[in-house]
Coordinates of C-alpha atoms in Angstrom, one line a residue:
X1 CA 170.1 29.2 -162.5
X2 CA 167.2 28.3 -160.1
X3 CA 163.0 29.4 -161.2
X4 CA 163.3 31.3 -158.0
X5 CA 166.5 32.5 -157.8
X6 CA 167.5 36.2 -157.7
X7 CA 170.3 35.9 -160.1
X8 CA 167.9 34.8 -162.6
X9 CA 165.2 37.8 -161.2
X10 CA 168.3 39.9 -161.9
X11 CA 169.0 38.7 -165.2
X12 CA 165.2 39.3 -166.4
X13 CA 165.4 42.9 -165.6
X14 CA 168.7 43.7 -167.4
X15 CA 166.9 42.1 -170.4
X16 CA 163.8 44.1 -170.3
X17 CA 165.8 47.1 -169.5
X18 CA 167.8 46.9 -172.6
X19 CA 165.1 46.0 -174.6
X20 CA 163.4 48.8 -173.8
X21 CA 166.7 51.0 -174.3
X22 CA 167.6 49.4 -177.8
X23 CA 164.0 50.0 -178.7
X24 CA 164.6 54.2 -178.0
X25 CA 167.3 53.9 -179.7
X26 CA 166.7 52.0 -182.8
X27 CA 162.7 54.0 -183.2
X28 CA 163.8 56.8 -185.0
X29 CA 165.3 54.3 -187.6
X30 CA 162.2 52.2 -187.7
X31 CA 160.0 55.3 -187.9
X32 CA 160.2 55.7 -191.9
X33 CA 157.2 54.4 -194.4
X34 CA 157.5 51.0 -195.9
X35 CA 156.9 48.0 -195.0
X36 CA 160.2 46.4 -192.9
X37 CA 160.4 49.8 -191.2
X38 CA 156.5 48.8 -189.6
X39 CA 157.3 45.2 -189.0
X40 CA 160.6 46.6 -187.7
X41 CA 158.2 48.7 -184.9
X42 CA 156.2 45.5 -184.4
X43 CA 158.7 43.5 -183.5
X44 CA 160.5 45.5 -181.2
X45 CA 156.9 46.8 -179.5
X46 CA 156.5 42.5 -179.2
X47 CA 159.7 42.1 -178.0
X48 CA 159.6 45.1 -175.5
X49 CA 156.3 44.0 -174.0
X50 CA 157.3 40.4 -173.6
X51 CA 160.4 41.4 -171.6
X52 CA 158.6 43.4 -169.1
X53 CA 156.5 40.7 -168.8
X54 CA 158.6 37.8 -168.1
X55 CA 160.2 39.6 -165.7
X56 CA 157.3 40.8 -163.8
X57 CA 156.6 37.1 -163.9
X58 CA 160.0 36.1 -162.5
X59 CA 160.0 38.7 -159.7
X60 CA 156.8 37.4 -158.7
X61 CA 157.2 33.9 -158.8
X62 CA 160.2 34.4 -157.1
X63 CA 158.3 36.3 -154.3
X64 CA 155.1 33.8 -154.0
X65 CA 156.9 30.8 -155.8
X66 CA 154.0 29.8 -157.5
X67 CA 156.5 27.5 -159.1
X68 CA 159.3 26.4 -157.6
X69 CA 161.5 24.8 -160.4
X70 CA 162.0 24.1 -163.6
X71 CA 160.3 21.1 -163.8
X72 CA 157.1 22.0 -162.4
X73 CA 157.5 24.9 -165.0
X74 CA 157.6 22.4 -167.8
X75 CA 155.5 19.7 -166.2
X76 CA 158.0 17.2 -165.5
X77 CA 156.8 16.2 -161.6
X78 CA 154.6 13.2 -162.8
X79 CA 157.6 10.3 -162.7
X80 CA 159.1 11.6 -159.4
X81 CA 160.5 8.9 -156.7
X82 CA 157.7 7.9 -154.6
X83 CA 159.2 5.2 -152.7
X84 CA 158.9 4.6 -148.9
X85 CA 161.6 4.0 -146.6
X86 CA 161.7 0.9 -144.3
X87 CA 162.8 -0.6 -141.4
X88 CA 166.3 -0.7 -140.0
X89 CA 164.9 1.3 -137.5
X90 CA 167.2 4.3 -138.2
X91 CA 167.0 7.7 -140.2
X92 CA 169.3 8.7 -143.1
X93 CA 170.5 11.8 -143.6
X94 CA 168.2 13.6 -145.9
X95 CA 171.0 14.4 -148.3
X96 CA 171.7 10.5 -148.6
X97 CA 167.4 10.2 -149.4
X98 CA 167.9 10.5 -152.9
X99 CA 165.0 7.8 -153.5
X100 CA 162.7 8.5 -150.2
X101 CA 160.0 11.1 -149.5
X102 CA 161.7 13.6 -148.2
X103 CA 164.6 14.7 -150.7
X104 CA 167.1 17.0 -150.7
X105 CA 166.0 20.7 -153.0
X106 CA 168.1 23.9 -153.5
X107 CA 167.9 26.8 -151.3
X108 CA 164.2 27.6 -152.7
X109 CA 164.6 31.1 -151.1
X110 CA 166.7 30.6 -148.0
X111 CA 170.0 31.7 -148.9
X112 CA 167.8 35.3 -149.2
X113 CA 166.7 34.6 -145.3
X114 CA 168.5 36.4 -142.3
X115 CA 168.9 35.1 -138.7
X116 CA 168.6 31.6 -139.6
X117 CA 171.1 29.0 -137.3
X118 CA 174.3 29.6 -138.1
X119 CA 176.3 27.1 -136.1
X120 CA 176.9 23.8 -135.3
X121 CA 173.3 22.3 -134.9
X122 CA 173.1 20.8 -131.7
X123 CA 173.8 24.3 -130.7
X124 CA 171.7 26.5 -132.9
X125 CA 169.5 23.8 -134.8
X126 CA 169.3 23.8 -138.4
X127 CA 166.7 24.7 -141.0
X128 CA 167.0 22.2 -144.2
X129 CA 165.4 23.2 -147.8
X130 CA 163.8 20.0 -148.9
X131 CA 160.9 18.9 -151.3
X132 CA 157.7 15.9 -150.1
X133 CA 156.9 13.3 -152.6
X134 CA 153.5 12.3 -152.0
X135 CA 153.1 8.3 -152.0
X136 CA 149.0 8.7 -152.6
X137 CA 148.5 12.3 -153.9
X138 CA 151.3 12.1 -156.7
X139 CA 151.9 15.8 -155.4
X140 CA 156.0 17.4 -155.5
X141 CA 155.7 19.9 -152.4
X142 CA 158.8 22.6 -151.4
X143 CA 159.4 23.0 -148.1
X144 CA 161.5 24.0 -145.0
X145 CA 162.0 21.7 -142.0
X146 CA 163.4 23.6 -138.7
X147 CA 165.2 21.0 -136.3
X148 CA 166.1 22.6 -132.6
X149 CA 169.0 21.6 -131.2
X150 CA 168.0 19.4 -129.2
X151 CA 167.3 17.0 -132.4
X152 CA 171.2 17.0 -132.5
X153 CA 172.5 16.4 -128.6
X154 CA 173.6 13.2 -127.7
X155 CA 170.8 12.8 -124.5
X156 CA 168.2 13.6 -127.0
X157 CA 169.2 10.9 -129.4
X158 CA 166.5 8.4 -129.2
X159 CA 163.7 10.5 -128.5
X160 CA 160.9 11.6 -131.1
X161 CA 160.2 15.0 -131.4
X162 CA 156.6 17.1 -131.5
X163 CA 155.7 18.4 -134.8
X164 CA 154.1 21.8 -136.0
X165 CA 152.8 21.5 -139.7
X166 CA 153.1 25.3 -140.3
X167 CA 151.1 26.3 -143.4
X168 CA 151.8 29.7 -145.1
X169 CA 148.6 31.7 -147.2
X170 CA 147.4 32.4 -150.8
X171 CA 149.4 32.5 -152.5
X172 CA 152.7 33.1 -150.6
X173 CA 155.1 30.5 -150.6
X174 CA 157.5 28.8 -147.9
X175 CA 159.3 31.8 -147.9
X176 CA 157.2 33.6 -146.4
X177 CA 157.0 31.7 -143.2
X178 CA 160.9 32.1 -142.8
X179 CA 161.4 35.7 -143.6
X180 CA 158.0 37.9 -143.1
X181 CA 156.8 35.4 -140.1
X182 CA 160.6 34.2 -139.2
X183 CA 159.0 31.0 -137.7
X184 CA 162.3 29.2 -137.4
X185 CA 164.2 32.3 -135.8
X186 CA 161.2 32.9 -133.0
X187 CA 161.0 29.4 -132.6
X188 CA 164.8 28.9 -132.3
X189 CA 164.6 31.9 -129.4
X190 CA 161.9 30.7 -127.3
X191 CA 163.3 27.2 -127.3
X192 CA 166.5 28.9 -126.3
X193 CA 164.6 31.3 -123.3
X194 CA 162.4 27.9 -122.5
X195 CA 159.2 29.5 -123.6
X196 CA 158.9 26.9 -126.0
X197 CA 159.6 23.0 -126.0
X198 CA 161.8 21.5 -128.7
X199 CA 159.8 21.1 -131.9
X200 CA 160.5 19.6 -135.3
X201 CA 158.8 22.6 -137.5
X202 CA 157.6 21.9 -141.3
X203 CA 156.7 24.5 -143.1
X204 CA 155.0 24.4 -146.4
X205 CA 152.3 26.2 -148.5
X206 CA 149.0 25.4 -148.6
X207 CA 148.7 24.6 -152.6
X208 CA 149.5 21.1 -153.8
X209 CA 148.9 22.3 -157.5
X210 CA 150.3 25.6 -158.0
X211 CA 149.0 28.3 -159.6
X212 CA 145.7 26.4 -158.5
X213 CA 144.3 27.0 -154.8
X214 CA 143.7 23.7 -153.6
X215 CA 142.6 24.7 -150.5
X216 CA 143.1 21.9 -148.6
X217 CA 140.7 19.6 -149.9
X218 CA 140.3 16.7 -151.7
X219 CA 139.0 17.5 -155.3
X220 CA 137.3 15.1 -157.0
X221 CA 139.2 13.9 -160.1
X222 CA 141.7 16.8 -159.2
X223 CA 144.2 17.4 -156.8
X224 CA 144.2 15.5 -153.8
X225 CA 145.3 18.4 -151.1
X226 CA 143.6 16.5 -147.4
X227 CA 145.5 13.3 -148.5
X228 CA 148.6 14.8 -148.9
X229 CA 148.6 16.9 -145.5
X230 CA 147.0 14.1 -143.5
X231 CA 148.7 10.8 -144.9
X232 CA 151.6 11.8 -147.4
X233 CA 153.1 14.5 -145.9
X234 CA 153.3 12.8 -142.1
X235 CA 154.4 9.8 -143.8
X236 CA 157.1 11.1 -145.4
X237 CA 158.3 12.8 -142.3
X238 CA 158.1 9.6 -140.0
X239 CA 160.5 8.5 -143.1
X240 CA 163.2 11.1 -143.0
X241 CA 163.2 12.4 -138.9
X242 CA 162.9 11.3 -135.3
X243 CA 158.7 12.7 -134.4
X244 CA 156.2 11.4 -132.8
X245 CA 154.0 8.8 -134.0
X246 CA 150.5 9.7 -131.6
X247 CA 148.1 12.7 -132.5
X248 CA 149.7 14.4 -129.2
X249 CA 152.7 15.3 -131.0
X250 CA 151.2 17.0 -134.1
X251 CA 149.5 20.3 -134.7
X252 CA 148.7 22.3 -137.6
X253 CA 149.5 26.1 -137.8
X254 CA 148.8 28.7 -140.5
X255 CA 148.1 32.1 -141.7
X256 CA 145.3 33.2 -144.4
X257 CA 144.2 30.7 -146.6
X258 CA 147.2 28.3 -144.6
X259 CA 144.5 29.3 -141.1
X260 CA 141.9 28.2 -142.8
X261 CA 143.6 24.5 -143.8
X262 CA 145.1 24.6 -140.2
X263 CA 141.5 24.4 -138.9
X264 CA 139.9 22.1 -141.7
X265 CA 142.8 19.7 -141.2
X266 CA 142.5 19.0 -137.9
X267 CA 138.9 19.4 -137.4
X268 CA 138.5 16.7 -140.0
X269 CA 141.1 14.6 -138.9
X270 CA 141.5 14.7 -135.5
X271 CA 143.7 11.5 -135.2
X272 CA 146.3 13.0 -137.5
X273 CA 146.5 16.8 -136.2
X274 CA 145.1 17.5 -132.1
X275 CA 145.4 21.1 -132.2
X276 CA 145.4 23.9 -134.6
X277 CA 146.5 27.9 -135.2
X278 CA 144.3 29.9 -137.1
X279 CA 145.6 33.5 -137.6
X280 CA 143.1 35.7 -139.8
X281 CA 141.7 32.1 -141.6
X282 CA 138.1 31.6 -143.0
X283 CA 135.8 28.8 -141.9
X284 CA 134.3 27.8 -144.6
X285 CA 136.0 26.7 -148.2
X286 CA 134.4 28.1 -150.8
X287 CA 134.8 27.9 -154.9
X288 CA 136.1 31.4 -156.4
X289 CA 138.4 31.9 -159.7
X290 CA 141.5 30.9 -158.1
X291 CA 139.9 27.6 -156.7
X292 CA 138.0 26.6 -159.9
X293 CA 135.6 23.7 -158.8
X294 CA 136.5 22.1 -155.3
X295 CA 133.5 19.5 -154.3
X296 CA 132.5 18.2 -158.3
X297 CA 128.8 18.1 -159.2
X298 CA 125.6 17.1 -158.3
X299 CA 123.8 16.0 -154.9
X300 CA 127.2 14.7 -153.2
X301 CA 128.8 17.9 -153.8
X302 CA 126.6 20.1 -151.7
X303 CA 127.4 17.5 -148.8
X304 CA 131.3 17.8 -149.6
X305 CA 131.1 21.8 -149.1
X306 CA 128.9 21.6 -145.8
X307 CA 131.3 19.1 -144.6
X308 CA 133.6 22.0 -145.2
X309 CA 131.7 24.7 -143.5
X310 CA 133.2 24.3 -139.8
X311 CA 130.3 26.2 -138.1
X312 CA 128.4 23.7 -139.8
X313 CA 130.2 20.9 -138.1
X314 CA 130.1 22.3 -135.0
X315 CA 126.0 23.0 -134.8
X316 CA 125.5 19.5 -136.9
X317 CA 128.2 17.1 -136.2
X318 CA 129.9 15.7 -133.0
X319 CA 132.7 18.1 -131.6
X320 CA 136.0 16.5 -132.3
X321 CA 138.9 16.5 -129.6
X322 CA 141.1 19.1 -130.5
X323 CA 142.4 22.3 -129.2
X324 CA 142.3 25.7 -131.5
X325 CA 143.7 28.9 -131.2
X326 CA 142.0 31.6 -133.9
X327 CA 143.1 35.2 -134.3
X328 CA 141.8 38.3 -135.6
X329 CA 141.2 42.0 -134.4
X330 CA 137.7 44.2 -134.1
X331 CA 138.9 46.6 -136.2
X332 CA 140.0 45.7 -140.0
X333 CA 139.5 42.4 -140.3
X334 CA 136.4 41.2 -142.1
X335 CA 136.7 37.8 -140.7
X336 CA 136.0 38.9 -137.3
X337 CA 132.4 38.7 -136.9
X338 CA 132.9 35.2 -137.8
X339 CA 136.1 34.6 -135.4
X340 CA 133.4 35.3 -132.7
X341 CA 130.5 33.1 -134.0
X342 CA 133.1 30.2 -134.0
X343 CA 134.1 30.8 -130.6
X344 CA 130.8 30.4 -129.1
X345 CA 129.4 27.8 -131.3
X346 CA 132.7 25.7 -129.9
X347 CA 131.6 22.9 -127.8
X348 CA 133.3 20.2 -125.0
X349 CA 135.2 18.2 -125.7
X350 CA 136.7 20.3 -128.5
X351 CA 138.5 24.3 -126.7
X352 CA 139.0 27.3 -128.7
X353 CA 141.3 29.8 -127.5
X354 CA 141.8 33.1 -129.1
X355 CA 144.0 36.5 -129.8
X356 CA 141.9 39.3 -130.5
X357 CA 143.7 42.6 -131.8
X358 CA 141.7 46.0 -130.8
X359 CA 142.7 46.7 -134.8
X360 CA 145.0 44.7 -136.8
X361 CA 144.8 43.9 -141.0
X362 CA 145.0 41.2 -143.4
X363 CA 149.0 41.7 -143.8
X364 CA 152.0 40.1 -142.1
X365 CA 152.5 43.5 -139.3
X366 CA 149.6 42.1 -137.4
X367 CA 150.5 38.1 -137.9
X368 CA 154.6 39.2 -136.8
X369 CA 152.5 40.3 -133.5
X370 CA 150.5 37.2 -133.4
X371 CA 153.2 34.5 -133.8
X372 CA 154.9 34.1 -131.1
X373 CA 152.4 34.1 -128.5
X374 CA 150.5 31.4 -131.2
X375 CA 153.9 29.3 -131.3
X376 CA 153.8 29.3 -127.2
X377 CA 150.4 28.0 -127.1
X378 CA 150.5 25.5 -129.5
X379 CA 153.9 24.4 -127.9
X380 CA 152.2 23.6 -125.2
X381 CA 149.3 21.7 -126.5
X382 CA 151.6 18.9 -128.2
X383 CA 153.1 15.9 -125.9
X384 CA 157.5 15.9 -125.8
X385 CA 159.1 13.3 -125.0
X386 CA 156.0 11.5 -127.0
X387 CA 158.0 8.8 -127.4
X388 CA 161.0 7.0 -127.7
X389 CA 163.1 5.3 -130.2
X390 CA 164.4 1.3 -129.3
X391 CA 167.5 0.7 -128.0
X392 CA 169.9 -0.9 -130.3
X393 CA 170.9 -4.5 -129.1
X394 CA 174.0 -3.6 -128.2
X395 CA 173.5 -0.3 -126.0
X396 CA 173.5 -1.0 -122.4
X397 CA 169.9 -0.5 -121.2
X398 CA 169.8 2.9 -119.4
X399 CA 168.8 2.7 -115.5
X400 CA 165.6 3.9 -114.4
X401 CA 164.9 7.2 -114.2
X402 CA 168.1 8.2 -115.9
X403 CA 166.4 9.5 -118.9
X404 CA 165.4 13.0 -117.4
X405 CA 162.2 14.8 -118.8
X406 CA 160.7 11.5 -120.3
X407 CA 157.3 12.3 -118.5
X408 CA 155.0 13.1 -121.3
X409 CA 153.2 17.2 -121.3
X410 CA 149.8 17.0 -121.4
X411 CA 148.1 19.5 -123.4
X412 CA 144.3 18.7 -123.0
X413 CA 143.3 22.1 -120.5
X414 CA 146.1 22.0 -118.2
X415 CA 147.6 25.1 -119.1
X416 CA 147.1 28.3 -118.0
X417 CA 144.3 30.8 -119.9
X418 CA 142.8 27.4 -121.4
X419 CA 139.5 28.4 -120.7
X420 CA 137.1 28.0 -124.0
X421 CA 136.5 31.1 -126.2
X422 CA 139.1 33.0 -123.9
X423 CA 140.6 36.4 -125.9
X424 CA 144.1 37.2 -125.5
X425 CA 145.9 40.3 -126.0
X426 CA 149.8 39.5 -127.1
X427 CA 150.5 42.6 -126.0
X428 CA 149.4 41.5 -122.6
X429 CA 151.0 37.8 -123.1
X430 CA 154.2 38.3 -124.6
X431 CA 156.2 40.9 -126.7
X432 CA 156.9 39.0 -129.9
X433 CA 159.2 41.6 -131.5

């Protein structure tokens, strides 16, 4: 029975219901002078409580997965595989990568997800539940990979695809992305209508040391959160799938807190991630109770947070060369006075777009209206074909110009509406119900 399954969710309730109902029943026995009958009404007040309790805590986790298994539960991740896959120049099946960095998981959650491919996958795609074993962070990460179908047809079969690091907030889980957001099922539709080129899409939650919020960021002597999104977690997918191996084929994406690491990550690192999606993110990192200390102590910490101040980096530091889309709305959204400051203090040869709601919240009803336009964009910022895989010694060499589509897309300002600090309305773009 799985930490976040619903059988187990079920389970809890029924316990703390009966306890409750044996403890209504058994009162009027317990309620006499002496002194079993008041250690009786201890106990089962104890034993009441710690029922409702645990599965509260059950429900929850199984909502935000704070934990996603036993083993984090009982702090058994420390001696997990980390070994790395190589050469032979192929990709296993990631049911057959028992020892690699990508491994097979349970359904963390999607068996609870409608309108996910259900098909054979090089007509529908598929959507696999796996977990990322982080060579230099040490970090055990849950996560969903969405493969279009294209990743499965014969004429796409030595081609690497784009990738989309989609990151979900604070402290949501995976799930999340695949049944508030739907990312795979809107990305599966505008791949189908064309709107949208075939895309590997990971998606993952922004905490490497759950129930901690990493944030992103590098802790000193703590968790290691920027190593595993830039090196670890694109390592272990060059590993396991057929995706691009230049900064043209990767972007970051996020919601919340997962905006916020879209922006940091790729700002920071522009050679790993060339384009990011902010919807409702922060731009600065900042310590609070769910954080604990990020940057350590003394004079090199006040350096580490500036670094992570992004309007900092864009008034004191050279602009990097990415593209960004941010989102927020006038109205009920506290980040948008910021939104706008970033927008303006964005400088060549870095371009911010932007969605801007007349009113919108800090809840998944306005990011369901952002997504899809934000998947379209980004779409179009990352390169497909970016590359291609070698041709086995013994396939024929293909003729020239038999390989349709192999042009690389550029995504540096040749798209339409690319203009810096330009607003967009998805009601005016797209509908993305």
């Amino acid at each position: 029975m799985g930490l976040t399954s619903q059988s187990l969710g079920y389970t809890g309730i029924v316990l703390a219901l009966a306890c409750v109902a044996v403890t209504v029943w058994l009162w009027p026995r317990l309620a006499r002078q002496g002194l079993r009958p008041v250690l009786g009404r201890l106990g089962a007040i104890v034993m009441t409580q710690l029922s409702i309790l645990c599965a509260i805590g059950i429900v929850v986790n199984s909502h935000f997965e704070f934990v996603g298994t036993w083993d984090q539960l009982l702090g058994n991740n420390d001696k997990g595989p980390v070994s790395v896959n190589e050469g032979g120049g192929g990709y296993a099946a990631v049911g057959d990568m028992k020892g690699g960095l990508v491994q097979p998981a349970g359904p963390q959650g999607l068996d609870r997800v409608t309108g996910l491919p259900q098909g054979t996958p090089d007509k529908v795609g598929k959507v696999e539940s796996v977990r990322f074993i982080g060579r230099r962070s040490r970090a055990i990460n849950p996560g969903f990979v969405y493969l279009p179908p294209q990743y499965f047809q014969p004429q796409f079969q030595r081609q690497r695809f784009p990738v989309m690091v989609v990151i979900s907030g604070y402290p949501g889980g995976i799930m999340n992305l695949a049944q508030h957001l739907q990312v795979p099922q809107n990305a599966g539709r505008l791949i189908a209508q064309g709107r949208m080129q075939p895309t590997v899409i990971v998606m993952v939650r922004p905490t490497i040391a759950p129930p901690r919020d990493t944030e992103c960021v590098d802790v000193p002597g703590g968790p290691q959160a920027e190593t595993f999104f830039t090196k670890d977690l694109p390592d272990a997918l060059k590993s396991a799938y057929r995706v691009g191996r230049d900064p043209s084929a990767w972007g970051a994406f996020g919601y919340s807190s997962g905006g916020t690491c879209s922006l940091q990550l790729a700002m920071r690192n522009p050679t790993v991630y060339t384009s990011a999606v902010s919807l409702s993110g922060d731009f600065v990192v900042k310590d609070d109770l769910t954080t604990g200390s990020l940057f350590g102590s003394g004079k090199a910490a006040a350096q580490r947070r500036r670094e992570h101040d992004l309007l900092w980096r864009l008034k004191h530091l050279p602009a990097p060369q990415i593209s960004a889309l941010v989102a927020s709305s006038r109205k009920g959204e506290q980040g948008y006075g910021d939104t706008m400051k970033f927008i303006r203090a964005a400088k060549a040869p870095m371009r911010v777009d932007s969605i801007i709601l007349p009113q919108g919240s800090h809840q998944f009803t306005t990011w369901r209206r952002e997504v899809v336009p934000a998947l379209e964009w980004q779409s179009r910022q990352l390169t497909f074909p970016q590359d291609t895989e070698p041709v086995p010694p013994s396939t024929p060499q293909p003729s020239p110009g038999s390989e349709k589509g192999a042009d690389s897309k550029k995504g540096s300002g040749s798209e339409k509406g690319s203009d810096s600090g330009k607003e967009s309305d998805p009601e005016e773009e797209s509908d993305p119900e």
